[in-house]
XYZ file of C-alpha atoms in Angstrom:
628
model
C -19.141 4.934 -15.985
C -17.683 7.885 -14.119
C -17.819 5.875 -10.895
C -15.652 3.165 -12.451
C -12.931 5.555 -13.579
C -9.798 4.835 -11.564
C -11.063 1.294 -10.972
C -11.792 -0.452 -14.282
C -12.001 2.431 -16.737
C -9.125 4.714 -17.655
C -8.871 8.381 -16.835
C -9.666 9.281 -20.461
C -12.916 7.298 -20.375
C -11.823 5.121 -23.313
C -9.332 2.598 -21.938
C -10.647 -0.327 -19.938
C -9.448 -3.548 -18.345
C -10.598 -7.127 -17.947
C -10.300 -8.696 -14.499
C -9.798 -12.473 -14.644
C -9.997 -14.569 -11.482
C -8.499 -18.070 -11.466
C -9.566 -20.906 -9.185
C -7.071 -23.290 -7.602
C -7.001 -25.515 -10.697
C -6.379 -22.478 -12.888
C -3.547 -21.285 -10.666
C -1.859 -24.673 -10.981
C -2.055 -24.370 -14.784
C -1.261 -20.657 -15.041
C 1.764 -21.259 -17.272
C -0.572 -22.657 -19.969
C -3.704 -20.682 -19.121
C -2.310 -17.126 -19.191
C -0.852 -17.387 -22.737
C -4.163 -18.873 -23.934
C -6.146 -16.023 -22.347
C -3.819 -13.521 -24.021
C -4.338 -15.199 -27.399
C -8.136 -15.067 -27.036
C -8.127 -11.409 -25.948
C -5.779 -10.432 -28.782
C -7.979 -12.267 -31.300
C -11.203 -10.654 -30.042
C -9.678 -7.161 -29.861
C -7.804 -7.437 -33.137
C -4.399 -6.699 -31.627
C -1.092 -8.418 -30.923
C -0.351 -10.343 -27.723
C 2.784 -8.237 -27.217
C 0.626 -5.095 -26.996
C -1.448 -6.381 -24.063
C -0.670 -5.028 -20.596
C -0.781 -7.615 -17.807
C -0.576 -7.223 -14.033
C -1.762 -8.802 -10.815
C -0.736 -11.620 -8.446
C -1.132 -14.348 -11.096
C 1.142 -12.465 -13.508
C 3.610 -11.784 -10.683
C 3.841 -15.486 -9.829
C 4.081 -16.576 -13.452
C 6.807 -14.021 -14.177
C 8.761 -15.171 -11.112
C 8.624 -18.779 -12.354
C 9.631 -17.826 -15.895
C 12.434 -15.505 -14.758
C 13.927 -18.023 -12.343
C 13.833 -20.864 -14.884
C 15.307 -18.582 -17.532
C 18.123 -17.662 -15.151
C 18.948 -21.319 -14.505
C 18.842 -22.191 -18.206
C 20.941 -19.193 -19.195
C 23.567 -19.161 -16.452
C 23.885 -22.765 -15.214
C 26.249 -23.808 -18.024
C 28.516 -20.710 -17.807
C 28.656 -21.104 -14.028
C 29.593 -24.769 -14.395
C 32.307 -23.971 -16.950
C 33.764 -21.241 -14.731
C 33.891 -23.589 -11.744
C 35.604 -26.314 -13.804
C 38.203 -23.896 -15.210
C 39.022 -22.586 -11.733
C 39.261 -26.162 -10.410
C 41.660 -26.961 -13.230
C 43.779 -23.877 -12.557
C 43.795 -24.576 -8.817
C 44.565 -28.289 -8.900
C 46.790 -28.160 -12.023
C 45.653 -31.648 -12.927
C 43.033 -32.514 -15.546
C 42.258 -35.829 -13.840
C 41.875 -34.277 -10.391
C 39.763 -31.399 -11.731
C 37.518 -33.787 -13.685
C 36.965 -36.019 -10.653
C 35.950 -33.067 -8.472
C 33.834 -31.549 -11.244
C 32.000 -34.778 -12.141
C 31.341 -35.493 -8.469
C 29.739 -32.046 -8.179
C 27.656 -32.686 -11.325
C 26.498 -36.007 -9.884
C 25.391 -34.243 -6.690
C 23.481 -31.691 -8.769
C 21.678 -34.402 -10.708
C 20.936 -36.305 -7.512
C 19.180 -33.388 -5.791
C 17.188 -32.656 -8.960
C 16.077 -36.301 -9.007
C 15.084 -36.153 -5.335
C 12.961 -33.042 -5.981
C 11.346 -34.575 -9.068
C 10.528 -37.997 -7.622
C 9.169 -36.497 -4.397
C 6.516 -34.737 -6.486
C 7.778 -31.191 -5.942
C 8.426 -28.671 -8.705
C 11.357 -26.279 -9.045
C 10.098 -23.070 -7.474
C 11.879 -19.717 -7.664
C 13.759 -20.650 -4.475
C 14.459 -24.327 -5.160
C 15.964 -23.403 -8.506
C 18.947 -21.948 -6.601
C 19.594 -25.289 -4.885
C 21.397 -27.220 -7.693
C 24.118 -24.539 -8.124
C 24.459 -24.357 -4.343
C 24.920 -28.133 -4.078
C 27.543 -27.908 -6.813
C 29.376 -25.233 -4.839
C 29.391 -27.374 -1.688
C 30.580 -30.447 -3.591
C 33.400 -28.481 -5.233
C 34.406 -26.993 -1.880
C 34.616 -30.360 -0.132
C 36.139 -31.999 -3.200
C 38.997 -29.501 -3.525
C 39.900 -29.959 0.142
C 40.019 -33.753 -0.233
C 41.856 -33.582 -3.542
C 44.507 -31.319 -2.051
C 45.059 -33.845 0.744
C 45.518 -36.485 -1.957
C 47.959 -34.356 -3.972
C 49.985 -33.624 -0.852
C 50.162 -37.306 0.072
C 51.067 -38.258 -3.510
C 54.481 -36.638 -3.109
C 55.607 -39.434 -0.820
C 53.137 -42.287 -1.475
C 51.767 -44.510 -4.201
C 48.317 -43.506 -5.571
C 46.449 -46.190 -3.590
C 48.122 -45.228 -0.307
C 47.674 -41.512 -1.117
C 43.938 -42.034 -1.681
C 43.643 -43.861 1.651
C 45.658 -41.115 3.374
C 43.415 -38.499 1.776
C 40.346 -40.203 3.263
C 42.047 -40.706 6.648
C 43.016 -37.050 6.936
C 39.896 -35.562 5.409
C 36.910 -37.603 6.530
C 36.536 -35.972 9.953
C 36.740 -32.285 8.918
C 34.660 -33.019 5.805
C 31.916 -34.771 7.771
C 31.923 -32.076 10.419
C 31.904 -29.204 7.924
C 29.172 -30.628 5.689
C 27.277 -31.706 8.799
C 27.276 -28.161 10.129
C 26.224 -26.899 6.681
C 23.292 -29.331 6.884
C 22.465 -27.821 10.276
C 22.440 -24.406 8.622
C 19.968 -25.491 5.934
C 17.908 -27.479 8.456
C 17.497 -24.331 10.553
C 15.316 -22.958 7.728
C 12.663 -25.485 8.768
C 11.598 -23.104 11.549
C 10.348 -20.665 8.887
C 6.674 -19.815 8.737
C 6.856 -19.613 4.927
C 6.424 -22.870 2.990
C 8.907 -22.059 0.147
C 11.697 -21.438 2.674
C 10.812 -24.619 4.608
C 10.946 -26.648 1.383
C 14.358 -25.168 0.628
C 15.452 -26.213 4.106
C 14.242 -29.789 3.567
C 15.771 -30.333 0.138
C 18.871 -28.324 1.013
C 19.563 -30.597 3.986
C 19.040 -33.708 1.850
C 21.354 -32.262 -0.801
C 24.127 -31.481 1.689
C 24.004 -34.954 3.256
C 24.070 -36.600 -0.183
C 27.003 -34.364 -1.108
C 28.915 -35.463 1.990
C 28.430 -39.129 1.084
C 29.351 -38.580 -2.581
C 32.488 -36.529 -1.893
C 33.884 -38.939 0.704
C 33.343 -41.990 -1.508
C 33.745 -40.839 -5.114
C 36.963 -38.834 -4.794
C 39.174 -41.304 -2.845
C 37.865 -44.276 -4.865
C 38.334 -42.464 -8.186
C 41.906 -41.513 -7.367
C 42.693 -45.087 -6.309
C 41.677 -46.160 -9.819
C 42.842 -43.182 -11.884
C 45.753 -41.793 -9.907
C 49.276 -42.107 -11.252
C 52.542 -41.746 -9.373
C 53.887 -38.224 -9.869
C 57.484 -37.549 -10.651
C 59.251 -35.067 -8.411
C 59.036 -32.445 -11.172
C 55.296 -32.911 -11.595
C 54.787 -32.944 -7.851
C 56.105 -29.454 -7.637
C 53.316 -28.236 -9.933
C 50.539 -30.007 -8.067
C 47.493 -28.225 -6.799
C 49.132 -27.755 -3.408
C 52.559 -26.234 -3.935
C 55.594 -27.389 -2.071
C 55.856 -25.607 1.248
C 58.971 -23.788 0.176
C 57.125 -22.143 -2.685
C 54.594 -20.387 -0.490
C 56.088 -20.464 2.989
C 57.384 -16.920 2.559
C 53.920 -15.390 2.183
C 52.370 -17.551 4.894
C 55.322 -16.901 7.226
C 54.914 -13.161 6.724
C 51.183 -13.363 7.483
C 51.827 -15.490 10.577
C 54.471 -13.041 11.804
C 52.152 -10.091 11.185
C 49.275 -11.630 13.152
C 51.621 -12.714 15.948
C 53.689 -9.531 16.308
C 50.697 -7.213 15.951
C 48.165 -9.512 17.541
C 46.296 -6.933 19.610
C 46.147 -4.450 16.734
C 44.904 -7.157 14.342
C 42.133 -8.239 16.706
C 41.111 -4.640 17.417
C 40.813 -3.909 13.687
C 38.838 -7.069 12.900
C 36.489 -6.840 15.884
C 36.209 -3.084 15.285
C 34.918 -3.767 11.768
C 32.383 -6.186 13.226
C 31.234 -3.635 15.810
C 30.932 -0.918 13.174
C 28.859 -3.126 10.886
C 26.728 -4.364 13.802
C 25.398 -0.815 14.209
C 23.381 -1.380 11.025
C 21.743 -4.639 12.139
C 18.779 -2.952 13.930
C 18.039 -1.029 10.708
C 17.830 -4.176 8.574
C 14.611 -4.152 6.518
C 12.811 -6.730 4.409
C 10.767 -6.292 1.265
C 8.820 -8.514 -1.120
C 7.438 -5.598 -3.130
C 7.369 -6.048 -6.882
C 10.151 -3.531 -7.558
C 12.523 -5.682 -5.467
C 11.915 -8.633 -7.815
C 12.522 -7.130 -11.249
C 14.697 -4.625 -13.052
C 13.020 -1.259 -13.826
C 13.188 -1.915 -17.593
C 11.583 -5.382 -17.387
C 8.291 -6.081 -19.195
C 6.267 -6.555 -16.028
C 7.489 -3.305 -14.457
C 6.714 -1.384 -17.653
C 3.213 -2.898 -17.719
C 2.637 -1.917 -14.083
C 3.742 1.658 -14.780
C 1.546 1.879 -17.888
C -1.563 0.557 -16.113
C -1.112 2.697 -13.007
C -0.543 5.801 -15.107
C -3.577 5.307 -17.378
C -6.073 3.045 -15.589
C -5.839 2.588 -11.838
C -3.685 1.816 -8.828
C -3.120 -1.934 -8.792
C -2.737 -3.016 -5.160
C -6.083 -3.854 -3.515
C -6.826 -3.600 0.190
C -9.970 -5.490 1.057
C -11.986 -3.986 3.925
C -14.713 -6.285 5.225
C -17.651 -4.742 7.095
C -19.363 -7.485 9.076
C -22.902 -7.229 10.501
C -23.847 -10.023 12.918
C -27.146 -11.940 12.403
C -28.744 -10.195 15.404
C -27.884 -6.695 14.132
C -30.958 -4.443 14.440
C -29.901 -1.917 11.789
C -32.060 -1.725 8.655
C -30.619 -2.120 5.160
C -30.634 1.663 4.698
C -28.802 2.167 8.012
C -26.263 -0.493 7.062
C -25.734 1.240 3.726
C -25.224 4.471 5.651
C -22.457 2.815 7.725
C -20.969 1.492 4.472
C -21.025 5.029 3.030
C -19.177 6.431 6.073
C -16.521 3.703 5.820
C -16.228 4.385 2.078
C -15.760 8.107 2.735
C -13.149 7.447 5.455
C -11.168 5.307 2.996
C -11.328 7.902 0.225
C -9.927 10.530 2.588
C -6.716 8.535 3.040
C -3.897 10.182 1.039
C -2.581 6.883 -0.359
C -5.977 5.520 -1.451
C -6.615 6.292 -5.122
C -10.093 4.734 -5.522
C -12.657 2.618 -3.645
C -14.977 -0.063 -5.018
C -18.031 -1.183 -3.011
C -21.769 -1.730 -3.300
C -22.117 2.067 -3.351
C -20.253 2.112 -6.671
C -22.989 -0.051 -8.215
C -26.057 1.279 -6.394
C -27.766 4.282 -8.053
C -28.371 7.453 -6.093
C -31.942 7.357 -4.739
C -34.226 9.904 -6.436
C -35.267 12.975 -4.506
C -38.742 12.577 -3.005
C -39.439 15.880 -1.219
C -43.209 15.321 -1.023
C -43.014 11.959 0.770
C -42.654 11.451 4.527
C -39.223 10.300 5.734
C -40.588 6.919 6.828
C -41.869 6.173 3.328
C -38.606 7.362 1.760
C -36.659 5.059 4.111
C -38.995 2.167 3.278
C -38.473 2.673 -0.462
C -34.687 2.826 -0.065
C -34.751 -0.368 2.044
C -36.803 -2.074 -0.657
C -34.388 -0.937 -3.366
C -31.409 -2.288 -1.397
C -33.167 -5.636 -0.838
C -33.906 -5.907 -4.557
C -30.269 -5.143 -5.382
C -28.799 -7.728 -2.984
C -28.603 -10.532 -5.623
C -26.665 -8.177 -7.927
C -24.401 -7.165 -5.032
C -23.645 -10.817 -4.299
C -23.040 -11.532 -7.976
C -20.568 -8.622 -8.089
C -18.824 -10.049 -4.977
C -19.372 -6.908 -2.891
C -21.758 -8.681 -0.494
C -21.868 -12.138 0.986
C -24.716 -13.441 3.125
C -23.674 -16.188 5.530
C -24.960 -17.864 8.666
C -22.645 -15.539 10.619
C -24.286 -12.460 9.096
C -23.750 -10.071 6.182
C -20.259 -9.203 4.961
C -19.964 -6.048 2.843
C -16.751 -5.737 0.870
C -14.919 -2.508 0.073
C -11.810 -2.595 -2.136
C -9.420 0.332 -1.718
C -6.756 0.757 -4.382
C -3.216 1.964 -3.639
C -0.159 2.183 -5.851
C 2.056 -0.848 -6.401
C 5.031 1.311 -7.367
C 4.925 4.288 -4.983
C 7.506 4.125 -2.151
C 4.930 3.284 0.506
C 5.461 1.587 3.837
C 2.600 -0.908 3.753
C 2.694 -1.237 7.525
C 2.163 2.512 7.981
C -0.590 2.576 5.340
C -2.484 -0.219 7.087
C -2.038 1.382 10.499
C -3.363 4.747 9.259
C -6.274 3.033 7.555
C -7.277 1.027 10.620
C -7.175 4.169 12.754
C -9.316 6.087 10.244
C -11.922 3.306 10.145
C -12.571 3.544 13.878
C -14.451 6.838 13.463
C -17.344 5.435 11.343
C -17.860 2.652 13.888
C -17.980 5.139 16.738
C -20.863 6.940 14.986
C -23.023 3.804 15.085
C -25.676 3.806 17.858
C -24.243 2.340 21.056
C -26.771 -0.506 21.193
C -25.677 -1.731 17.733
C -21.943 -1.025 17.923
C -21.022 -4.470 19.242
C -22.899 -6.059 16.314
C -20.518 -4.555 13.724
C -16.841 -5.293 13.068
C -14.217 -4.328 10.506
C -11.247 -6.313 9.180
C -8.703 -5.943 6.385
C -7.340 -8.515 3.970
C -5.889 -8.688 0.484
C -2.464 -8.388 -1.097
C -1.141 -5.478 0.965
C -1.806 -7.005 4.418
C -0.363 -10.278 3.114
C 2.773 -8.543 1.810
C 3.164 -6.696 5.108
C 2.804 -9.970 7.033
C 5.326 -11.741 4.777
C 7.840 -8.917 5.236
C 7.565 -9.283 9.004
C 7.774 -13.061 8.669
C 10.968 -12.791 6.602
C 12.755 -10.826 9.307
C 11.457 -13.209 11.959
C 12.569 -16.204 9.882
C 16.047 -14.739 9.433
C 16.439 -14.288 13.164
C 14.904 -17.647 14.131
C 16.798 -19.722 11.560
C 20.073 -17.950 12.308
C 19.653 -18.391 16.055
C 18.768 -22.066 15.576
C 21.808 -22.622 13.354
C 24.065 -20.713 15.751
C 22.860 -22.722 18.739
C 23.236 -26.130 17.078
C 26.558 -25.349 15.366
C 27.997 -23.775 18.538
C 27.006 -26.887 20.487
C 28.654 -29.046 17.825
C 31.814 -26.938 17.858
C 31.883 -27.140 21.655
C 31.748 -30.937 21.528
C 34.289 -31.165 18.698
C 36.713 -28.739 20.337
C 36.188 -30.409 23.730
C 35.382 -27.236 25.606
C 32.731 -24.538 25.861
C 35.162 -21.624 25.621
C 37.140 -23.148 22.754
C 33.882 -23.861 20.889
C 32.675 -20.284 21.331
C 36.096 -18.976 20.296
C 35.942 -21.049 17.111
C 32.536 -19.538 16.267
C 33.897 -15.969 16.218
C 35.271 -16.319 12.693
C 31.968 -17.839 11.529
C 29.854 -14.986 12.879
C 32.254 -12.461 11.321
C 30.918 -12.656 7.714
C 27.250 -12.576 8.750
C 27.614 -9.518 10.993
C 29.639 -7.639 8.361
C 27.374 -8.469 5.391
C 23.975 -7.935 7.006
C 25.201 -4.977 9.046
C 26.293 -3.284 5.812
C 22.877 -4.005 4.284
C 21.291 -2.219 7.235
C 23.695 0.724 7.037
C 23.196 1.094 3.272
C 19.389 0.630 3.547
C 19.452 -2.351 1.161
C 16.291 -4.390 1.863
C 16.412 -8.155 2.202
C 14.276 -10.183 -0.167
C 13.242 -13.810 0.165
C 16.528 -14.972 -1.413
C 18.674 -12.942 0.977
C 17.027 -14.476 4.051
C 18.372 -17.926 3.232
C 21.962 -16.817 2.778
C 22.620 -16.192 6.488
C 22.105 -19.779 7.656
C 23.679 -21.267 4.520
C 26.715 -18.992 4.754
C 27.138 -19.889 8.414
C 27.243 -23.573 7.508
C 29.717 -22.987 4.662
C 31.937 -20.758 6.823
C 32.250 -23.546 9.381
C 33.701 -25.746 6.603
C 37.059 -23.959 6.426
C 37.064 -23.321 10.183
C 36.862 -27.027 10.962
C 39.543 -27.921 8.416
C 41.820 -25.236 9.870
C 41.244 -26.223 13.512
C 41.591 -29.952 12.803
C 45.047 -29.488 11.271
C 46.028 -26.874 13.853
C 45.387 -29.376 16.655
C 47.295 -32.106 14.815
C 50.288 -29.832 14.274
C 50.159 -28.634 17.873
C 50.590 -32.231 19.063
C 53.908 -32.578 17.214
C 56.997 -32.617 19.465
C 58.313 -29.123 20.113
C 55.435 -27.424 18.316
C 54.232 -23.976 19.366
C 51.005 -22.256 18.440
C 52.906 -20.055 15.997
C 54.530 -23.005 14.238
C 51.186 -24.859 14.240
C 49.413 -21.890 12.626
C 52.118 -21.656 9.949
C 51.982 -25.384 9.222
C 48.170 -25.218 9.041
C 48.390 -22.292 6.646
C 50.662 -24.374 4.409
C 48.344 -27.398 4.580
C 44.928 -25.694 4.360
C 45.481 -22.142 3.148
C 45.724 -22.815 -0.598
C 42.704 -25.139 -0.526
C 40.656 -22.575 1.410
C 41.484 -19.887 -1.152
C 40.787 -22.225 -4.072
C 37.368 -23.291 -2.761
C 36.290 -19.741 -1.960
C 37.437 -18.376 -5.322
C 35.939 -21.196 -7.405
C 32.621 -21.215 -5.552
C 32.363 -17.435 -5.302
C 33.113 -16.747 -8.958
C 30.930 -19.675 -10.027
C 27.977 -18.198 -8.147
C 28.732 -14.656 -9.330
C 27.781 -15.709 -12.854
C 24.158 -15.647 -11.638
C 24.596 -11.987 -10.662
C 23.838 -11.118 -14.303
C 20.324 -12.572 -13.987
C 17.471 -10.115 -14.632
C 15.567 -11.779 -11.773
C 16.661 -9.672 -8.813
C 16.355 -12.309 -6.007
C 18.599 -14.716 -7.946
C 21.078 -11.944 -8.711
C 21.113 -10.698 -5.118
C 21.445 -14.245 -3.735
C 24.507 -14.815 -5.946
C 26.167 -11.507 -5.032
C 25.458 -11.880 -1.323
C 26.669 -15.499 -1.223
C 29.897 -14.576 -3.044
C 30.422 -11.652 -0.659
C 29.770 -13.895 2.350
C 32.230 -16.498 1.027
C 34.904 -13.802 0.679
C 34.212 -12.548 4.208
C 34.240 -16.113 5.547
C 37.655 -16.645 3.944
C 38.911 -13.451 5.604
C 37.534 -14.631 8.928
C 39.238 -18.022 8.655
C 42.586 -16.734 7.357
C 42.832 -13.613 9.534
C 40.515 -13.586 12.543
C 40.775 -17.276 13.479
C 44.623 -17.437 13.359
C 44.816 -14.125 15.246
C 42.665 -15.626 17.997
C 44.758 -18.807 18.045
C 47.935 -16.731 18.416
C 46.418 -14.629 21.207
C 46.344 -15.720 24.868
C 42.901 -17.214 24.152
C 44.622 -19.756 21.899
C 45.951 -21.547 24.984
C 42.500 -23.143 25.230
C 43.552 -25.468 22.396
C 46.741 -26.655 24.080
C 46.402 -30.113 25.575
C 49.832 -30.019 27.202
C 51.480 -27.354 29.353
C 51.218 -24.070 27.427
C 54.026 -23.164 25.071
C 54.767 -19.652 23.955
C 53.124 -18.620 20.695
């Protein structure tokens, strides 16, 4: 029993644990199976289910599912109400707000139906998709509705609805199309949950584009009423005279202090970019839950009283032609076991040695007979070793399993732990006779190597998906803006929020989790939305007789500025409701997306106009350059 202390038996010799292994069918039914197991254990032990302490990968996965579904159930309705209220306050029309809101709800229901009928279930990542689709639908809907409200000042409802579609279909298609490119870039991920999010996210964005461009103009043709001049002044887009003072002041500031403005904005980007090389990823358990959550308390209790909970599986493989006897193989196993125990982060080791009794002392027998007896004892114990899953005999040879236990909660760098362990395990192999050394190999597996690999994959996925999205969206912007330089210039404001947000995460040593990885590509696609609306109207205004870049920027501010602010505020605050979730990835996704939306708004209202008013803005002039 002493050998099992720190593995299955507590430090006091009285507490113990039960290790339950589920097959693939059991894993699929873990939501029903785990509560039933708890009920049986509580009944047998005469205790309450609430008093049981649970940990392990199955519990981690089940808790993730329960936490994410609880977050959606708890915060979806408040988020929806917040978005509707902000739409109502922005558009100042119950009919207009209801049309935008119901269109967004339809898009939410549509993507849920697509997921359901395709046979997929709502995972911890896919559960974020319905609110995200709602945000995109509201964003596109507010832009279109503002075009309608503007046109309604001078037109009948039917003509205003047609004008709204005529003015808004191109920027809406381009913006939602580039957002779809952002979600589609997640398909390059090596992790299946992120790829699935990319697939369904792209489908959701394309469905949203179709719904927004059809439902809103058609609804307003049927429901719209001619506004009186008094009502028109209180429409969602104010009369230019009401806001021209603020926009004129901002235009003058960016024009008169153009160089200073650009230096400040690009300086902030450069400062934040310093933190990008220090960006880290983590999928450790403490990055998923709050410290006071049930699962974290159970982990702390078990690690304090029973054992470290993260296993590292070390596999010692002897080839079929290995000439070492069973006793010699056990000797190699003992040396590997000792090397593992000497590692500072290893708390305990489980292997065949844990189960095999110490051979009795036989001082009167020759060494050859002692070795023969030990070999016989090992051969007799092999069935028990295989039953205990510490030995497997295959056609490729014998595989002896050692399980080293390390803490799940200690601030360890799993990559460093694995590297130190692999280096330490080289010494036992070097002590094997030269003629047998090539017949033995060591490998590691288990939760820790998997976590370390996933953390590296997350960072790789972030880079690959972001680069893919940047390449495709930059190419699209180049074609839309009819020039390589003008396309690259337009991308500056879209890169601005990503560099600032992720650079700050690196500087502040905030690790990225699996939810954070997706925000970069999604935010890039959303940021392009306002950029395309702004540039589309800027070009149209610039083609007016006698227009200058300064007058075009001011007119674009008046046309697009309020809508850009309304969409960012409604979507950002709507998502921020999820920041109160006790499931950390959902909370962090909401906070980071809201922060990225705010930065994207700053990029489109400050950096983009400053670039258009600079000498670089001449790239957008189709006629002989006019002074800004």
